XYZ file of N, CA and C in Angstrom:
621
model
N 63.847 -95.668 182.363
C 64.035 -95.851 181.312
C 65.016 -94.952 180.588
N 65.106 -95.111 179.224
C 66.347 -94.332 178.572
C 66.050 -92.710 178.816
N 65.005 -92.256 178.692
C 64.577 -90.874 178.966
C 65.095 -90.390 180.186
N 64.729 -91.315 181.070
C 65.128 -90.840 182.716
C 66.507 -90.836 182.933
N 67.393 -91.642 182.299
C 68.831 -91.833 182.320
C 69.418 -90.482 181.741
N 68.793 -90.287 180.764
C 69.324 -89.063 179.882
C 69.054 -87.903 180.732
N 67.816 -87.628 181.306
C 67.330 -86.562 182.313
C 68.221 -86.298 183.535
N 68.583 -87.537 184.096
C 69.402 -87.681 185.266
C 70.553 -87.084 184.967
N 71.427 -87.569 183.798
C 72.631 -87.240 183.474
C 72.752 -85.596 183.146
N 71.711 -85.248 182.649
C 71.772 -83.684 182.126
C 71.565 -83.028 183.266
N 70.643 -83.160 184.249
C 70.519 -82.662 185.590
C 71.815 -82.617 186.484
N 72.393 -83.436 186.741
C 73.772 -83.544 187.232
C 74.673 -82.674 186.440
N 74.812 -82.954 185.404
C 75.674 -82.066 184.476
C 75.434 -80.543 184.881
N 74.321 -80.130 184.509
C 73.893 -78.780 184.645
C 74.043 -78.219 185.946
N 74.183 -79.013 186.938
C 74.567 -78.635 188.580
C 75.925 -78.387 188.756
N 76.801 -78.927 187.885
C 78.156 -78.604 188.020
C 78.585 -77.286 187.869
N 79.317 -76.572 188.710
C 80.056 -75.535 188.565
C 81.210 -75.444 187.541
N 82.109 -76.373 187.722
C 83.272 -76.487 186.795
C 83.103 -77.807 185.932
N 82.741 -77.407 184.499
C 82.412 -78.536 183.555
C 83.749 -78.995 182.942
N 84.346 -79.861 183.580
C 85.512 -80.513 182.984
C 85.488 -81.244 181.905
N 86.563 -81.601 181.220
C 86.354 -82.571 179.962
C 85.929 -83.926 180.330
N 86.174 -84.223 181.527
C 85.760 -85.780 182.081
C 84.066 -85.515 182.124
N 83.722 -84.492 182.632
C 82.202 -84.510 182.961
C 81.562 -84.191 181.370
N 81.976 -83.461 180.363
C 81.375 -83.646 179.022
C 81.740 -84.877 178.481
N 82.638 -85.629 178.594
C 82.789 -86.991 178.069
C 81.682 -87.936 178.571
N 81.573 -87.809 180.038
C 80.600 -88.768 180.640
C 79.109 -88.395 179.954
N 78.788 -87.049 179.936
C 77.511 -86.773 179.266
C 77.299 -87.155 177.968
N 78.267 -86.990 177.024
C 78.173 -87.378 175.682
C 78.038 -88.602 175.475
N 78.729 -89.389 176.449
C 78.978 -91.074 176.475
C 77.376 -91.354 176.741
N 76.733 -90.789 177.722
C 75.373 -91.262 178.073
C 74.532 -91.254 176.841
N 74.777 -90.209 176.262
C 73.701 -89.811 174.799
C 74.086 -90.899 173.769
N 75.201 -91.377 173.849
C 75.534 -92.292 172.546
C 74.984 -93.589 173.036
N 75.146 -94.041 174.254
C 74.668 -95.198 174.723
C 73.097 -95.377 174.633
N 72.380 -94.388 174.673
C 71.078 -94.186 174.564
C 70.477 -93.956 173.214
N 71.555 -94.055 172.211
C 71.210 -93.925 170.805
C 70.688 -92.497 170.435
N 71.170 -91.575 171.072
C 70.977 -90.208 170.576
C 72.220 -89.531 170.134
N 72.666 -90.120 169.050
C 73.802 -89.784 168.225
C 73.718 -88.305 168.004
N 72.786 -87.819 167.192
C 72.600 -86.399 166.765
C 73.041 -85.521 168.104
N 72.217 -85.581 169.067
C 72.490 -84.858 170.233
C 74.075 -84.837 170.883
N 74.752 -85.813 170.438
C 76.029 -85.925 170.801
C 76.803 -84.970 169.971
N 76.449 -84.694 168.981
C 77.329 -83.683 168.091
C 76.820 -82.269 168.389
N 75.791 -82.061 168.938
C 75.541 -80.610 169.260
C 76.054 -80.526 170.548
N 76.236 -81.501 171.488
C 76.916 -81.329 172.679
C 78.474 -81.178 172.557
N 78.843 -81.687 171.454
C 80.503 -81.425 171.152
C 80.449 -79.842 170.847
N 79.689 -79.473 170.084
C 79.617 -77.975 169.708
C 79.580 -77.118 170.880
N 78.704 -77.380 171.850
C 78.320 -76.620 173.044
C 79.797 -76.692 173.799
N 80.366 -77.698 173.985
C 81.619 -78.015 174.697
C 82.625 -77.179 173.961
N 82.977 -77.044 172.936
C 84.041 -76.191 172.345
C 83.670 -74.871 172.486
N 82.303 -74.447 172.427
C 81.887 -72.889 172.595
C 82.337 -72.654 173.878
N 82.266 -73.705 175.058
C 82.624 -73.226 176.339
C 84.180 -73.213 176.496
N 84.832 -73.261 175.384
C 86.406 -73.428 175.268
C 86.952 -74.683 176.366
N 86.126 -75.656 176.242
C 86.820 -76.929 176.821
C 87.420 -77.779 175.653
N 88.550 -77.946 175.660
C 89.216 -78.740 174.562
C 89.097 -80.307 174.568
N 88.507 -80.833 173.451
C 88.322 -82.417 173.330
C 89.599 -83.169 173.670
N 89.560 -84.323 174.513
C 90.676 -85.121 174.355
C 90.506 -86.265 173.616
N 91.502 -87.500 173.697
C 91.400 -88.631 172.878
C 90.176 -89.379 173.162
N 89.669 -89.292 174.383
C 88.497 -90.134 174.791
C 87.085 -89.559 174.094
N 87.165 -88.131 173.960
C 86.002 -87.486 173.364
C 85.914 -87.764 171.863
N 86.976 -87.928 171.263
C 87.007 -88.280 169.746
C 86.466 -89.738 169.759
N 87.204 -90.727 170.632
C 86.659 -91.997 170.437
C 85.231 -92.328 170.865
N 84.472 -91.512 171.542
C 82.956 -91.432 171.916
C 82.383 -91.025 170.797
N 82.818 -89.880 170.353
C 82.260 -89.190 168.987
C 82.312 -90.182 167.729
N 83.309 -90.903 167.541
C 83.519 -91.901 166.516
C 82.650 -92.947 166.549
N 82.534 -93.366 167.940
C 81.368 -94.459 168.051
C 80.030 -93.923 167.493
N 79.763 -92.636 167.916
C 78.508 -92.330 167.482
C 78.418 -92.062 165.817
N 79.453 -91.670 165.457
C 79.495 -91.504 163.887
C 79.315 -93.003 163.293
N 79.694 -94.116 163.632
C 79.872 -95.294 163.351
C 78.232 -95.724 163.361
N 77.635 -95.400 164.488
C 76.175 -95.734 164.616
C 75.216 -95.035 163.660
N 75.727 -93.713 163.388
C 74.794 -92.868 162.598
C 75.720 -92.573 161.429
N 76.284 -93.169 160.360
C 77.105 -93.040 159.439
C 76.624 -91.456 158.647
N 77.617 -90.705 158.639
C 77.555 -89.442 157.910
C 78.878 -89.048 157.396
N 78.852 -88.752 156.073
C 80.158 -88.313 155.450
C 80.705 -87.040 155.923
N 80.002 -86.098 156.396
C 80.254 -84.923 156.904
C 80.657 -84.946 158.183
N 80.050 -85.954 159.142
C 80.636 -86.045 160.610
C 81.973 -86.776 160.554
N 82.038 -87.714 159.572
C 83.276 -88.639 159.765
C 84.558 -87.828 159.269
N 84.271 -86.930 158.243
C 85.384 -86.016 157.641
C 85.638 -85.071 158.698
N 84.667 -84.495 159.347
C 84.799 -83.425 160.186
C 85.382 -83.781 161.382
N 85.306 -84.877 162.061
C 85.990 -85.361 163.331
C 87.279 -85.727 162.962
N 87.546 -86.262 161.609
C 88.909 -86.723 161.344
C 89.879 -85.481 161.197
N 89.384 -84.346 160.543
C 90.022 -83.347 160.534
C 90.446 -82.531 162.041
N 89.303 -82.890 162.948
C 89.711 -82.264 164.235
C 90.618 -83.004 165.086
N 90.534 -84.390 164.825
C 91.588 -85.532 165.389
C 93.007 -85.032 164.928
N 93.118 -84.783 163.425
C 94.525 -84.317 163.027
C 94.930 -82.978 164.007
N 94.010 -82.031 163.885
C 94.307 -80.717 164.525
C 95.018 -81.006 165.900
N 94.051 -81.770 166.402
C 94.256 -82.024 168.069
C 95.517 -82.798 168.365
N 96.181 -83.466 167.107
C 97.512 -84.256 167.456
C 97.168 -85.747 167.811
N 95.865 -86.247 167.636
C 95.594 -87.701 168.232
C 95.638 -88.612 166.926
N 96.036 -88.179 165.755
C 95.968 -89.235 164.673
C 97.011 -90.363 164.767
N 98.050 -90.007 165.481
C 98.998 -91.172 165.948
C 98.655 -92.054 166.887
N 97.286 -92.128 167.515
C 96.855 -92.992 168.509
C 96.279 -94.120 167.807
N 96.569 -95.504 168.239
C 96.205 -96.673 167.592
C 94.527 -96.781 167.596
N 94.087 -96.376 168.868
C 92.762 -96.717 169.059
C 91.866 -95.508 168.256
N 92.523 -94.421 168.116
C 91.682 -93.767 167.044
C 91.854 -93.830 165.656
N 93.004 -94.450 165.243
C 93.020 -94.971 163.993
C 92.098 -96.042 163.518
N 92.039 -97.012 164.654
C 91.031 -98.153 164.233
C 89.423 -97.771 164.349
N 89.256 -96.636 165.286
C 87.704 -95.965 165.191
C 87.525 -95.473 163.746
N 88.618 -94.631 163.315
C 88.536 -93.996 162.048
C 88.182 -95.048 160.919
N 89.115 -96.013 160.986
C 89.063 -97.174 159.992
C 87.508 -97.562 159.819
N 86.954 -97.957 161.108
C 85.546 -98.425 161.211
C 84.581 -97.463 160.744
N 84.621 -96.145 160.981
C 83.766 -95.120 160.691
C 83.825 -95.129 159.097
N 84.845 -95.131 158.578
C 85.049 -95.086 157.118
C 84.336 -96.223 156.370
N 84.508 -97.416 157.243
C 83.928 -98.770 156.803
C 82.395 -98.528 156.529
N 81.861 -97.908 157.672
C 80.412 -97.879 157.703
C 79.770 -96.891 156.797
N 80.741 -95.961 156.463
C 80.431 -94.997 155.421
C 80.676 -95.569 153.974
N 81.125 -96.738 153.898
C 81.296 -97.427 152.555
C 82.242 -96.762 151.613
N 83.129 -96.003 152.655
C 84.519 -95.360 152.073
C 85.722 -96.119 152.142
N 85.687 -97.251 151.362
C 86.792 -98.343 151.523
C 88.067 -97.918 151.206
N 88.228 -97.018 150.137
C 89.762 -96.514 149.846
C 90.183 -95.613 151.094
N 89.295 -94.949 151.731
C 89.893 -93.943 152.822
C 90.161 -94.916 154.039
N 89.436 -95.847 154.242
C 89.719 -96.925 155.153
C 91.111 -97.502 154.885
N 91.369 -97.846 153.624
C 92.777 -98.575 153.190
C 93.759 -97.633 153.448
N 93.456 -96.395 153.112
C 94.726 -95.362 153.171
C 94.806 -95.014 154.597
N 94.103 -95.001 155.505
C 94.308 -94.950 157.036
C 95.271 -96.020 157.464
N 94.766 -97.325 157.051
C 95.448 -98.540 157.451
C 97.039 -98.569 156.932
N 97.009 -98.330 155.656
C 98.513 -98.452 155.290
C 99.352 -97.029 155.539
N 98.811 -96.129 155.762
C 99.510 -94.720 156.135
C 100.002 -94.740 157.546
N 99.683 -95.786 158.243
C 100.089 -95.999 159.731
C 101.573 -96.207 159.827
N 102.176 -96.920 158.818
C 103.546 -96.948 158.968
C 104.319 -95.491 158.796
N 103.681 -94.680 157.995
C 104.324 -93.303 157.902
C 104.302 -92.628 159.324
N 103.352 -92.570 159.966
C 103.285 -91.923 161.060
C 103.699 -93.055 162.435
N 104.178 -94.022 162.074
C 104.841 -94.868 163.041
C 104.037 -95.441 164.176
N 102.837 -95.908 163.557
C 101.744 -96.382 164.533
C 101.886 -98.092 164.261
N 101.978 -98.851 165.296
C 102.117 -100.138 165.169
C 100.724 -100.769 165.139
N 100.306 -101.390 164.040
C 99.022 -101.910 163.988
C 98.844 -103.054 164.972
N 97.663 -103.084 165.624
C 97.272 -104.139 166.402
C 96.427 -105.354 165.812
N 96.032 -106.117 166.399
C 95.068 -107.225 165.823
C 93.758 -106.676 165.557
N 93.307 -105.689 166.372
C 92.008 -104.989 166.253
C 92.048 -104.076 164.874
N 93.223 -103.624 164.439
C 93.413 -102.715 163.399
C 93.217 -103.710 162.086
N 93.812 -104.937 162.041
C 93.500 -105.789 160.880
C 92.181 -106.360 160.843
N 91.720 -106.680 162.149
C 90.146 -107.121 162.172
C 89.201 -106.065 161.664
N 89.452 -104.831 162.011
C 88.651 -103.577 161.635
C 88.625 -103.558 160.059
N 89.877 -103.675 159.414
C 89.756 -103.485 158.052
C 89.195 -104.737 157.253
N 89.403 -105.854 157.791
C 88.903 -107.135 157.235
C 87.454 -107.145 157.251
N 86.745 -106.274 158.506
C 85.304 -106.464 158.381
C 84.975 -105.376 157.488
N 85.732 -104.156 157.270
C 85.174 -103.174 156.312
C 85.150 -104.016 154.901
N 86.156 -104.990 154.672
C 86.088 -105.599 153.444
C 84.815 -106.477 153.383
N 84.642 -107.061 154.403
C 83.464 -108.047 154.437
C 82.040 -107.271 154.165
N 81.935 -105.964 154.915
C 80.584 -105.475 154.519
C 80.732 -105.043 153.003
N 81.842 -104.542 152.597
C 81.740 -104.220 151.116
C 81.777 -105.369 150.210
N 81.665 -106.528 150.776
C 81.665 -107.724 149.789
C 82.898 -108.074 149.054
N 84.108 -107.402 149.555
C 85.420 -107.448 148.830
C 86.232 -108.567 149.401
N 85.929 -109.806 148.941
C 86.391 -110.970 149.462
C 87.877 -111.080 149.068
N 88.435 -110.578 147.761
C 89.590 -110.724 147.295
C 90.748 -110.073 147.961
N 90.145 -108.764 148.413
C 90.933 -107.751 149.224
C 91.191 -108.232 150.900
N 90.097 -109.086 151.263
C 90.231 -109.570 152.553
C 91.092 -110.761 152.523
N 91.039 -111.548 151.609
C 91.981 -112.845 151.614
C 93.436 -112.360 151.553
N 93.765 -111.175 150.765
C 94.971 -110.649 150.631
C 95.488 -110.062 151.912
N 94.588 -109.356 152.454
C 94.942 -108.659 153.874
C 95.281 -109.994 154.928
N 94.297 -110.923 154.742
C 94.527 -112.003 155.904
C 95.768 -112.734 155.711
N 96.206 -113.123 154.573
C 97.570 -113.732 154.290
C 98.811 -112.717 154.687
N 98.506 -111.557 154.302
C 99.546 -110.419 154.877
C 99.609 -110.467 156.251
N 98.494 -110.570 157.083
C 98.670 -110.428 158.322
C 99.208 -111.835 158.892
N 98.989 -112.957 158.428
C 99.605 -114.086 158.883
C 101.086 -114.210 158.767
N 101.412 -113.538 157.743
C 102.927 -113.403 157.461
C 103.894 -112.365 158.267
N 102.916 -111.469 159.009
C 103.709 -110.520 160.195
C 104.148 -111.314 161.309
N 105.205 -110.915 161.764
C 105.909 -111.618 162.911
C 105.375 -111.054 164.222
N 104.954 -109.933 164.216
C 104.575 -109.242 165.648
C 102.806 -109.160 165.606
N 102.185 -110.087 164.776
C 100.667 -110.195 164.987
C 100.245 -111.404 164.719
N 99.266 -111.727 165.465
C 98.655 -113.057 165.445
C 97.105 -113.110 165.054
N 96.497 -113.745 164.233
C 94.968 -113.742 164.093
C 94.332 -114.340 165.379
N 93.215 -113.700 165.796
C 92.658 -114.305 166.861
C 91.178 -114.678 166.603
N 90.329 -115.133 167.362
C 89.139 -115.722 167.131
C 88.107 -114.909 166.367
N 88.328 -113.649 166.483
C 87.544 -112.436 165.653
C 87.938 -112.610 164.275
N 89.308 -112.375 164.070
C 89.724 -112.602 162.819
C 89.421 -113.683 161.959
N 89.309 -114.915 162.623
C 88.791 -116.037 161.943
C 87.389 -115.934 161.538
N 86.594 -115.362 162.745
C 85.098 -115.456 162.522
C 84.786 -114.434 161.439
N 85.582 -113.370 161.198
C 85.375 -112.406 160.271
C 85.642 -113.148 158.769
N 86.690 -113.814 158.674
C 87.011 -114.544 157.430
C 85.833 -115.715 156.957
N 85.432 -116.391 158.201
C 84.416 -117.395 157.996
C 83.213 -116.620 157.285
N 82.717 -115.601 157.800
C 81.582 -114.691 157.442
C 81.782 -114.400 156.041
N 82.910 -113.868 155.652
C 83.523 -113.414 154.240
C 83.216 -114.679 153.222
N 83.589 -115.658 153.771
C 83.482 -117.039 152.738
C 82.050 -117.364 152.693
N 81.217 -117.240 153.777
C 79.942 -117.555 153.879
C 79.207 -116.632 152.882
N 79.485 -115.571 152.963
C 78.946 -114.412 152.007
C 78.940 -114.809 150.474
N 80.225 -115.475 150.209
C 80.489 -115.774 148.805
C 80.107 -117.266 148.564
N 79.142 -117.697 149.593
C 78.614 -119.271 149.307
C 79.778 -120.213 149.093
N 81.122 -119.870 149.735
C 82.089 -120.765 149.882
C 82.059 -121.392 151.177
N 81.321 -122.389 151.273
C 81.012 -123.159 152.572
C 82.040 -124.009 152.891
N 82.574 -124.761 151.883
C 83.768 -125.687 152.052
C 84.942 -124.805 152.772
N 85.160 -123.744 151.956
C 86.374 -122.807 152.312
C 86.130 -122.562 153.919
N 84.990 -121.863 154.188
C 84.725 -121.581 155.579
C 84.856 -122.518 156.715
N 84.407 -123.785 156.232
C 84.668 -124.898 157.106
C 86.106 -125.433 157.225
N 86.910 -125.299 156.186
C 88.226 -125.592 156.231
C 88.927 -124.555 157.047
N 88.592 -123.452 157.005
C 89.188 -122.351 157.705
C 89.061 -122.592 159.259
N 87.864 -123.041 159.735
C 87.480 -123.646 161.094
C 88.674 -124.645 161.481
N 88.935 -125.669 160.539
C 89.906 -126.649 160.830
C 91.267 -125.899 161.155
N 91.740 -125.109 160.184
C 92.964 -124.404 160.184
C 93.016 -123.364 161.486
N 91.840 -123.019 161.995
C 91.839 -122.091 163.077
C 92.149 -122.979 164.327
N 91.538 -124.189 164.354
C 91.882 -125.110 165.492
C 93.421 -125.560 165.683
N 93.776 -125.833 164.280
C 95.108 -126.277 164.112
C 96.268 -125.320 164.668
N 95.619 -123.816 164.608
C 96.662 -122.970 165.058
C 96.631 -122.606 166.598
N 95.532 -123.482 167.169
C 95.318 -123.069 168.606
C 94.398 -122.287 169.325
N 93.644 -121.799 168.180
C 92.442 -121.096 168.449
C 91.148 -121.696 168.360
N 90.455 -121.883 169.640
C 89.251 -122.552 169.766
C 87.894 -121.820 169.164
N 87.238 -122.437 168.231
C 86.063 -121.564 167.569
C 85.060 -121.392 169.037
N 84.274 -120.275 168.836
C 83.522 -120.013 169.713
C 81.871 -120.007 169.098
N 81.051 -119.724 170.109
C 79.546 -119.891 169.421
C 79.385 -118.920 168.095
N 80.109 -117.809 168.109
C 79.799 -117.090 166.997
C 80.456 -117.732 165.815
N 81.591 -118.339 165.875
C 82.022 -119.185 164.884
C 81.029 -120.029 164.049
N 80.270 -120.715 165.000
C 79.484 -121.743 164.346
C 78.091 -121.167 164.062
N 77.697 -120.278 164.828
C 76.400 -119.506 164.228
C 76.615 -118.681 162.893
N 77.918 -118.389 162.659
C 78.349 -117.536 161.231
C 78.249 -118.549 160.304
N 78.831 -120.017 160.447
C 78.774 -120.794 159.598
C 77.578 -121.478 159.331
N 76.686 -121.583 160.228
C 75.457 -122.097 159.944
C 74.462 -120.977 159.206
N 74.585 -119.769 159.539
C 73.816 -118.825 158.622
C 74.270 -118.580 157.374
N 75.376 -119.353 157.034
C 75.977 -119.008 155.742
C 75.191 -120.209 154.759
N 74.888 -121.162 155.349
C 74.153 -122.096 154.561
C 72.799 -121.817 153.989
Protein backbone atom coordinates (compact mmCIF):
# COMPACT_ATOMS: atom_id res chain seq x y z
CA UNK A 1 0.00 0.00 0.00
CA UNK A 2 0.91 3.69 0.04
CA UNK A 3 2.27 3.59 3.61
CA UNK A 4 4.40 0.57 2.75
CA UNK A 5 5.91 2.32 -0.26
CA UNK A 6 6.78 5.37 1.84
CA UNK A 7 8.29 3.26 4.61
CA UNK A 8 10.35 1.27 2.12
CA UNK A 9 11.65 4.42 0.42
CA UNK A 10 12.53 6.02 3.75
CA UNK A 11 14.26 2.84 4.97
CA UNK A 12 16.44 2.67 1.85
CA UNK A 13 17.16 6.40 2.02
CA UNK A 14 18.23 6.31 5.68
CA UNK A 15 20.56 3.40 4.94
CA UNK A 16 22.50 5.48 2.42
CA UNK A 17 25.88 6.75 3.56
CA UNK A 18 26.11 9.42 0.89
CA UNK A 19 22.80 11.17 0.32
CA UNK A 20 23.17 12.75 -3.10
CA UNK A 21 20.75 15.15 -4.76
CA UNK A 22 19.54 12.18 -6.85
CA UNK A 23 18.61 10.21 -3.73
CA UNK A 24 16.84 13.22 -2.21
CA UNK A 25 14.91 13.79 -5.44
CA UNK A 26 13.85 10.13 -5.51
CA UNK A 27 12.57 10.26 -1.93
CA UNK A 28 10.74 13.57 -2.39
CA UNK A 29 9.18 12.25 -5.60
CA UNK A 30 7.82 9.18 -3.79
CA UNK A 31 6.11 11.38 -1.21
CA UNK A 32 4.54 13.56 -3.93
CA UNK A 33 3.25 10.47 -5.77
CA UNK A 34 1.68 9.21 -2.53
CA UNK A 35 -0.09 12.54 -1.94
CA UNK A 36 2.12 13.57 0.99
CA UNK A 37 2.80 17.08 -0.31
CA UNK A 38 3.32 18.68 3.11
CA UNK A 39 6.03 16.16 3.92
CA UNK A 40 7.86 16.97 0.69
CA UNK A 41 8.35 20.56 1.84
CA UNK A 42 9.86 19.46 5.16
CA UNK A 43 12.13 17.03 3.31
CA UNK A 44 13.33 19.93 1.18
CA UNK A 45 14.25 21.83 4.35
CA UNK A 46 16.09 18.80 5.71
CA UNK A 47 17.98 18.47 2.44
CA UNK A 48 19.09 22.10 2.51
CA UNK A 49 20.13 21.75 6.16
CA UNK A 50 22.41 18.89 5.08
CA UNK A 51 24.01 21.34 2.58
CA UNK A 52 22.69 19.47 -0.47
CA UNK A 53 21.89 21.94 -3.24
CA UNK A 54 18.60 21.40 -5.09
CA UNK A 55 18.75 21.02 -8.86
CA UNK A 56 16.18 21.66 -11.58
CA UNK A 57 14.50 18.28 -11.04
CA UNK A 58 14.09 19.05 -7.32
CA UNK A 59 12.21 22.23 -8.16
CA UNK A 60 10.05 20.52 -10.78
CA UNK A 61 9.05 17.88 -8.20
CA UNK A 62 8.34 20.54 -5.57
CA UNK A 63 6.32 22.66 -8.01
CA UNK A 64 4.28 19.55 -8.77
CA UNK A 65 3.57 19.31 -5.04
CA UNK A 66 2.68 23.02 -4.95
CA UNK A 67 0.18 22.47 -7.77
CA UNK A 68 -1.49 19.63 -5.83
CA UNK A 69 -1.56 21.58 -2.59
CA UNK A 70 -1.86 25.23 -3.63
CA UNK A 71 -0.27 27.57 -1.11
CA UNK A 72 0.61 31.19 -1.75
CA UNK A 73 3.58 30.94 0.62
CA UNK A 74 5.02 27.78 -0.97
CA UNK A 75 4.54 29.02 -4.54
CA UNK A 76 6.23 32.36 -3.89
CA UNK A 77 8.95 30.75 -1.76
CA UNK A 78 10.02 28.22 -4.38
CA UNK A 79 9.80 30.80 -7.17
CA UNK A 80 12.32 32.91 -5.25
CA UNK A 81 14.58 29.88 -4.68
CA UNK A 82 14.39 29.03 -8.39
CA UNK A 83 15.58 32.54 -9.31
CA UNK A 84 18.39 32.28 -6.76
CA UNK A 85 19.42 28.91 -8.17
CA UNK A 86 19.52 30.23 -11.73
CA UNK A 87 16.76 27.98 -13.07
CA UNK A 88 14.30 30.70 -14.08
CA UNK A 89 15.46 30.44 -17.69
CA UNK A 90 14.46 26.76 -17.99
CA UNK A 91 11.29 26.28 -20.04
CA UNK A 92 10.06 23.30 -17.98
CA UNK A 93 10.42 25.30 -14.77
CA UNK A 94 8.62 28.27 -16.33
CA UNK A 95 5.74 26.06 -17.43
CA UNK A 96 5.47 24.53 -13.96
CA UNK A 97 5.44 27.97 -12.33
CA UNK A 98 2.66 29.18 -14.63
CA UNK A 99 0.66 26.09 -13.65
CA UNK A 100 1.25 26.70 -9.92
CA UNK A 101 0.17 30.34 -10.15
CA UNK A 102 -2.90 29.23 -12.06
CA UNK A 103 -3.83 26.79 -9.28
CA UNK A 104 -3.34 29.64 -6.81
CA UNK A 105 -5.76 31.74 -8.93
CA UNK A 106 -2.96 34.28 -9.42
CA UNK A 107 -3.67 34.88 -13.10
CA UNK A 108 -1.67 38.13 -13.31
CA UNK A 109 1.46 36.37 -12.05
CA UNK A 110 0.94 33.51 -14.51
CA UNK A 111 0.53 35.99 -17.37
CA UNK A 112 3.59 37.94 -16.27
CA UNK A 113 5.70 34.78 -16.32
CA UNK A 114 4.42 33.89 -19.78
CA UNK A 115 5.11 37.27 -21.38
CA UNK A 116 8.39 37.89 -19.53
CA UNK A 117 9.87 34.79 -21.18
CA UNK A 118 10.86 37.02 -24.11
CA UNK A 119 13.11 39.15 -21.90
CA UNK A 120 15.04 36.15 -20.57
CA UNK A 121 15.15 34.50 -24.00
CA UNK A 122 13.00 31.48 -23.26
CA UNK A 123 11.39 30.01 -26.35
CA UNK A 124 7.82 29.12 -25.42
CA UNK A 125 6.70 25.60 -26.19
CA UNK A 126 3.21 24.37 -27.01
CA UNK A 127 3.06 23.25 -23.35
CA UNK A 128 3.63 26.87 -22.27
CA UNK A 129 0.67 28.09 -24.31
CA UNK A 130 -1.52 25.18 -23.21
CA UNK A 131 -0.68 25.81 -19.57
CA UNK A 132 -1.72 29.47 -19.69
CA UNK A 133 -4.85 28.58 -21.70
CA UNK A 134 -5.74 26.14 -18.92
CA UNK A 135 -5.14 28.88 -16.33
CA UNK A 136 -7.59 31.09 -18.19
CA UNK A 137 -10.06 28.21 -18.38
CA UNK A 138 -9.88 27.56 -14.63
CA UNK A 139 -10.45 31.27 -14.01
CA UNK A 140 -13.35 31.48 -16.47
CA UNK A 141 -11.51 34.06 -18.59
CA UNK A 142 -12.78 33.12 -22.03
CA UNK A 143 -11.80 36.43 -23.65
CA UNK A 144 -8.16 36.15 -22.63
CA UNK A 145 -8.11 32.51 -23.73
CA UNK A 146 -9.45 33.38 -27.19
CA UNK A 147 -6.90 36.18 -27.54
CA UNK A 148 -4.03 33.85 -26.60
CA UNK A 149 -5.33 31.09 -28.88
CA UNK A 150 -5.41 33.50 -31.84
CA UNK A 151 -1.95 34.81 -30.93
CA UNK A 152 -0.65 31.24 -30.76
CA UNK A 153 -2.01 30.35 -34.20
CA UNK A 154 -0.24 33.40 -35.66
CA UNK A 155 3.18 32.27 -34.40
CA UNK A 156 5.41 30.68 -37.03
CA UNK A 157 7.30 28.43 -34.63
CA UNK A 158 4.36 26.93 -32.73
CA UNK A 159 1.38 24.76 -33.64
CA UNK A 160 -1.70 24.05 -31.50
CA UNK A 161 -2.05 20.37 -30.64
CA UNK A 162 -4.92 18.17 -29.46
CA UNK A 163 -4.52 19.43 -25.87
CA UNK A 164 -4.77 23.03 -27.08
CA UNK A 165 -8.04 22.33 -28.87
CA UNK A 166 -9.44 20.24 -26.00
CA UNK A 167 -8.75 23.12 -23.62
CA UNK A 168 -10.52 25.58 -25.92
CA UNK A 169 -13.47 23.21 -26.38
CA UNK A 170 -13.79 23.06 -22.59
CA UNK A 171 -13.61 26.85 -22.30
CA UNK A 172 -16.40 27.28 -24.87
CA UNK A 173 -18.38 24.61 -23.04
CA UNK A 174 -18.03 26.46 -19.73
CA UNK A 175 -19.49 29.52 -21.44
CA UNK A 176 -22.38 27.37 -22.81
CA UNK A 177 -21.19 28.11 -26.35
CA UNK A 178 -21.89 24.62 -27.66
CA UNK A 179 -21.99 25.59 -31.33
CA UNK A 180 -18.61 27.30 -31.02
CA UNK A 181 -17.18 24.19 -29.33
CA UNK A 182 -18.52 21.93 -32.08
CA UNK A 183 -17.19 24.24 -34.82
CA UNK A 184 -13.79 24.24 -33.15
CA UNK A 185 -13.67 20.45 -33.40
CA UNK A 186 -14.33 20.76 -37.15
CA UNK A 187 -11.50 23.32 -37.48
CA UNK A 188 -9.31 20.99 -35.46
CA UNK A 189 -9.87 18.19 -37.97
CA UNK A 190 -9.35 20.57 -40.89
CA UNK A 191 -5.95 21.46 -39.46
CA UNK A 192 -4.97 17.78 -39.47
CA UNK A 193 -5.45 17.07 -35.75
CA UNK A 194 -7.72 14.16 -34.90
CA UNK A 195 -10.02 14.60 -31.90
CA UNK A 196 -9.54 12.02 -29.14
CA UNK A 197 -11.73 10.60 -26.39
CA UNK A 198 -11.08 13.65 -24.22
CA UNK A 199 -12.31 15.96 -27.00
CA UNK A 200 -15.68 14.25 -27.27
CA UNK A 201 -16.17 13.69 -23.54
CA UNK A 202 -15.39 17.38 -22.96
CA UNK A 203 -17.97 18.34 -25.58
CA UNK A 204 -20.60 16.00 -24.15
CA UNK A 205 -20.14 17.20 -20.57
CA UNK A 206 -20.64 20.76 -21.80
CA UNK A 207 -24.27 20.05 -22.72
